[in-house]
Coordinates of N, CA and C in Angstrom, one line a residue:
X970 N 25.2 -36.1 -0.2 CA 24.0 -35.9 0.6 C 23.6 -34.4 0.6
X971 N 22.4 -34.2 0.5 CA 21.9 -32.8 0.5 C 21.1 -32.5 1.7
X972 N 21.1 -31.3 2.1 CA 20.3 -30.9 3.3 C 18.8 -30.7 3.0
X973 N 18.0 -30.4 4.0 CA 16.6 -30.2 3.8 C 16.4 -29.0 3.0
X974 N 15.4 -29.0 2.2 CA 15.0 -27.8 1.4 C 13.9 -27.1 2.1
X975 N 13.9 -25.8 2.1 CA 12.9 -25.0 2.7 C 12.1 -24.3 1.7
X976 N 10.8 -24.0 2.1 CA 10.0 -23.2 1.2 C 10.5 -21.8 1.0
X977 N 10.3 -21.1 -0.1 CA 10.8 -19.7 -0.2 C 10.0 -18.8 0.8
X978 N 10.8 -17.8 1.2 CA 10.2 -16.9 2.2 C 9.0 -16.2 1.5
X979 N 7.9 -16.0 2.3 CA 6.7 -15.4 1.8 C 6.4 -14.1 2.6
X980 N 6.1 -13.0 1.8 CA 5.8 -11.7 2.4 C 4.4 -11.3 1.9
X981 N 3.7 -10.7 2.8 CA 2.3 -10.3 2.4 C 2.1 -8.8 2.9
X982 N 1.1 -8.2 2.3 CA 0.8 -6.8 2.7 C -0.5 -6.4 2.0
X983 N -0.9 -5.2 2.2 CA -2.1 -4.7 1.6 C -2.1 -3.2 1.5
X984 N -2.9 -2.6 0.6 CA -3.1 -1.2 0.5 C -3.8 -0.7 1.8
X985 N -3.8 0.5 2.1 CA -4.5 1.0 3.3 C -6.0 0.8 3.2
X986 N -6.6 0.8 2.0 CA -8.0 0.6 1.9 C -8.4 -0.9 2.2
X987 N -7.4 -1.8 2.2 CA -7.7 -3.2 2.4 C -8.2 -4.0 1.3
X988 N -8.6 -3.4 0.2 CA -9.1 -4.1 -1.0 C -8.0 -4.7 -1.9
X989 N -6.9 -4.1 -1.8 CA -5.8 -4.6 -2.7 C -4.7 -5.3 -1.8
X990 N -4.5 -6.6 -2.0 CA -3.5 -7.3 -1.2 C -2.5 -7.9 -2.1
X991 N -1.3 -8.0 -1.6 CA -0.2 -8.7 -2.4 C 0.5 -9.7 -1.6
X992 N 1.1 -10.7 -2.3 CA 1.9 -11.7 -1.7 C 3.1 -11.9 -2.6
X993 N 4.3 -12.0 -2.1 CA 5.5 -12.2 -2.9 C 6.3 -13.3 -2.2
X994 N 6.9 -14.2 -3.0 CA 7.8 -15.2 -2.4 C 9.2 -15.0 -3.1
X995 N 10.2 -15.6 -2.5 CA 11.5 -15.6 -3.0 C 12.3 -14.5 -2.3
X996 N 13.6 -14.5 -2.8 CA 14.5 -13.5 -2.2 C 14.4 -12.1 -2.8
X997 N 14.5 -11.1 -2.0 CA 14.5 -9.7 -2.6 C 15.8 -9.5 -3.3
X998 N 15.7 -8.6 -4.3 CA 16.8 -8.2 -5.1 C 17.0 -6.7 -5.0
X999 N 18.2 -6.2 -5.0 CA 18.5 -4.8 -5.1 C 17.9 -3.9 -4.1
X1000 N 17.9 -4.2 -2.8 CA 17.4 -3.2 -1.8 C 18.3 -2.0 -1.8
X1001 N 17.7 -0.8 -1.8 CA 18.5 0.4 -1.8 C 17.6 1.6 -1.4
X1002 N 18.3 2.7 -1.1 CA 17.7 4.0 -0.8 C 17.9 4.9 -2.0
X1003 N 16.9 5.7 -2.3 CA 17.0 6.6 -3.4 C 16.6 8.0 -2.9
X1004 N 17.5 9.0 -3.3 CA 17.2 10.3 -2.8 C 17.1 11.3 -4.0
X1005 N 16.6 10.7 -5.1 CA 16.4 11.6 -6.3 C 15.2 12.5 -6.0
X1006 N 15.0 13.5 -6.8 CA 13.9 14.5 -6.6 C 12.6 13.8 -6.7
X1007 N 12.4 12.9 -7.6 CA 11.1 12.2 -7.7 C 10.8 11.4 -6.4
X1008 N 11.7 10.6 -5.9 CA 11.5 9.8 -4.7 C 11.3 10.7 -3.5
X1009 N 12.0 11.8 -3.4 CA 11.8 12.6 -2.2 C 10.4 13.3 -2.2
X1010 N 10.0 13.6 -3.4 CA 8.6 14.2 -3.5 C 7.5 13.2 -3.2
X1011 N 7.7 12.0 -3.7 CA 6.7 10.9 -3.4 C 6.6 10.6 -1.9
X1012 N 7.8 10.5 -1.3 CA 7.8 10.1 0.1 C 7.7 11.2 1.1
X1013 N 8.1 12.4 0.7 CA 8.1 13.5 1.7 C 9.2 13.4 2.7
X1014 N 10.2 12.6 2.3 CA 11.4 12.4 3.2 C 12.7 12.6 2.4
X1015 N 13.8 12.6 3.1 CA 15.1 12.8 2.4 C 15.5 11.6 1.4
X1016 N 14.9 10.4 1.7 CA 15.1 9.2 0.8 C 14.0 8.3 0.9
X1017 N 13.9 7.4 -0.1 CA 12.8 6.4 -0.1 C 13.5 5.0 -0.2
X1018 N 13.1 4.1 0.5 CA 13.7 2.7 0.4 C 12.9 1.9 -0.6
X1019 N 13.6 1.1 -1.3 CA 13.1 0.2 -2.4 C 13.6 -1.2 -2.3
X1020 N 12.9 -2.1 -2.7 CA 13.3 -3.5 -2.8 C 12.6 -4.1 -4.0
X1021 N 13.3 -4.9 -4.8 CA 12.7 -5.4 -6.0 C 12.5 -6.9 -5.9
X1022 N 11.4 -7.5 -6.4 CA 11.2 -8.9 -6.5 C 10.8 -9.2 -7.9
X1023 N 11.0 -10.5 -8.3 CA 10.7 -10.9 -9.6 C 9.1 -10.9 -9.8
X1024 N 8.7 -10.4 -10.9 CA 7.3 -10.3 -11.2 C 6.5 -11.6 -11.1
X1025 N 7.2 -12.7 -11.5 CA 6.6 -14.0 -11.5 C 6.4 -14.5 -10.0
X1026 N 7.0 -13.8 -9.0 CA 6.8 -14.2 -7.6 C 5.8 -13.4 -6.9
X1027 N 5.1 -12.5 -7.7 CA 4.1 -11.6 -7.1 C 2.7 -12.0 -7.5
X1028 N 1.8 -12.1 -6.5 CA 0.4 -12.4 -6.8 C -0.5 -11.3 -6.0
X1029 N -1.7 -11.2 -6.5 CA -2.6 -10.2 -5.9 C -3.9 -11.0 -5.4
X1030 N -3.8 -11.6 -4.2 CA -4.9 -12.4 -3.7 C -6.1 -11.6 -3.2
X1031 N -6.1 -10.4 -3.0 CA -7.2 -9.6 -2.4 C -8.4 -9.5 -3.3
X1032 N -9.5 -9.0 -2.8 CA -10.7 -8.9 -3.6 C -10.6 -7.9 -4.7
X1033 N -9.7 -6.9 -4.6 CA -9.5 -5.9 -5.6 C -8.6 -6.4 -6.8
X1034 N -8.0 -7.5 -6.6 CA -7.1 -8.0 -7.7 C -5.9 -7.1 -7.9
X1035 N -5.3 -7.3 -9.1 CA -4.2 -6.4 -9.4 C -4.6 -5.0 -9.7
X1036 N -3.9 -4.0 -9.1 CA -4.4 -2.6 -9.3 C -4.1 -2.2 -10.7
X1037 N -4.7 -1.1 -11.1 CA -4.5 -0.4 -12.4 C -3.3 0.6 -12.1
X1038 N -2.3 0.5 -12.9 CA -1.1 1.3 -12.7 C -1.0 2.5 -13.6
X1039 N -0.4 3.6 -13.0 CA -0.1 4.8 -13.8 C 1.4 5.0 -13.7
X1040 N 2.0 5.2 -14.8 CA 3.5 5.4 -14.9 C 3.8 6.7 -14.3
X1041 N 4.9 6.7 -13.5 CA 5.4 8.0 -12.9 C 6.7 8.4 -13.5
X1042 N 7.1 7.7 -14.4 CA 8.5 8.0 -15.0 C 8.9 6.7 -15.7
X1043 N 10.2 6.6 -15.9 CA 10.7 5.4 -16.6 C 10.8 4.2 -15.7
X1044 N 10.8 4.3 -14.4 CA 11.1 3.2 -13.5 C 10.1 3.0 -12.4
X1045 N 9.1 3.7 -12.3 CA 8.1 3.6 -11.2 C 6.7 3.8 -11.7
X1046 N 5.8 3.3 -10.9 CA 4.4 3.4 -11.2 C 3.6 3.5 -9.8
X1047 N 2.4 4.0 -9.9 CA 1.6 4.1 -8.7 C 0.2 3.6 -9.0
X1048 N -0.6 3.3 -8.0 CA -2.0 2.9 -8.1 C -2.7 3.4 -6.9
X1049 N -3.8 4.1 -7.1 CA -4.6 4.5 -6.0 C -5.5 3.3 -5.4
X1050 N -5.9 3.5 -4.2 CA -6.8 2.5 -3.6 C -8.1 2.5 -4.3
X1051 N -8.7 1.4 -4.4 CA -10.1 1.3 -4.9 C -11.0 0.9 -3.8
X1052 N -11.7 1.9 -3.3 CA -12.5 1.6 -2.1 C -14.0 1.6 -2.3

């Protein structure tokens, strides 16, 4: 006998401009803090927190759709608000 199944956890958010929204389902992977020079410059703090989700679990439901990304190195990217 198996127990009840539950829907995957859903997380949502948006860029400050409000035009770009995201939704991710599923379990987060590899939550961590990074204190490399790159992350401390980006965050303006001694460390930046990160969490990873599978790309297949990420959607962009906002009016701005998926943002255009600019690579910041080998493992990160950024996208400005489109307002």
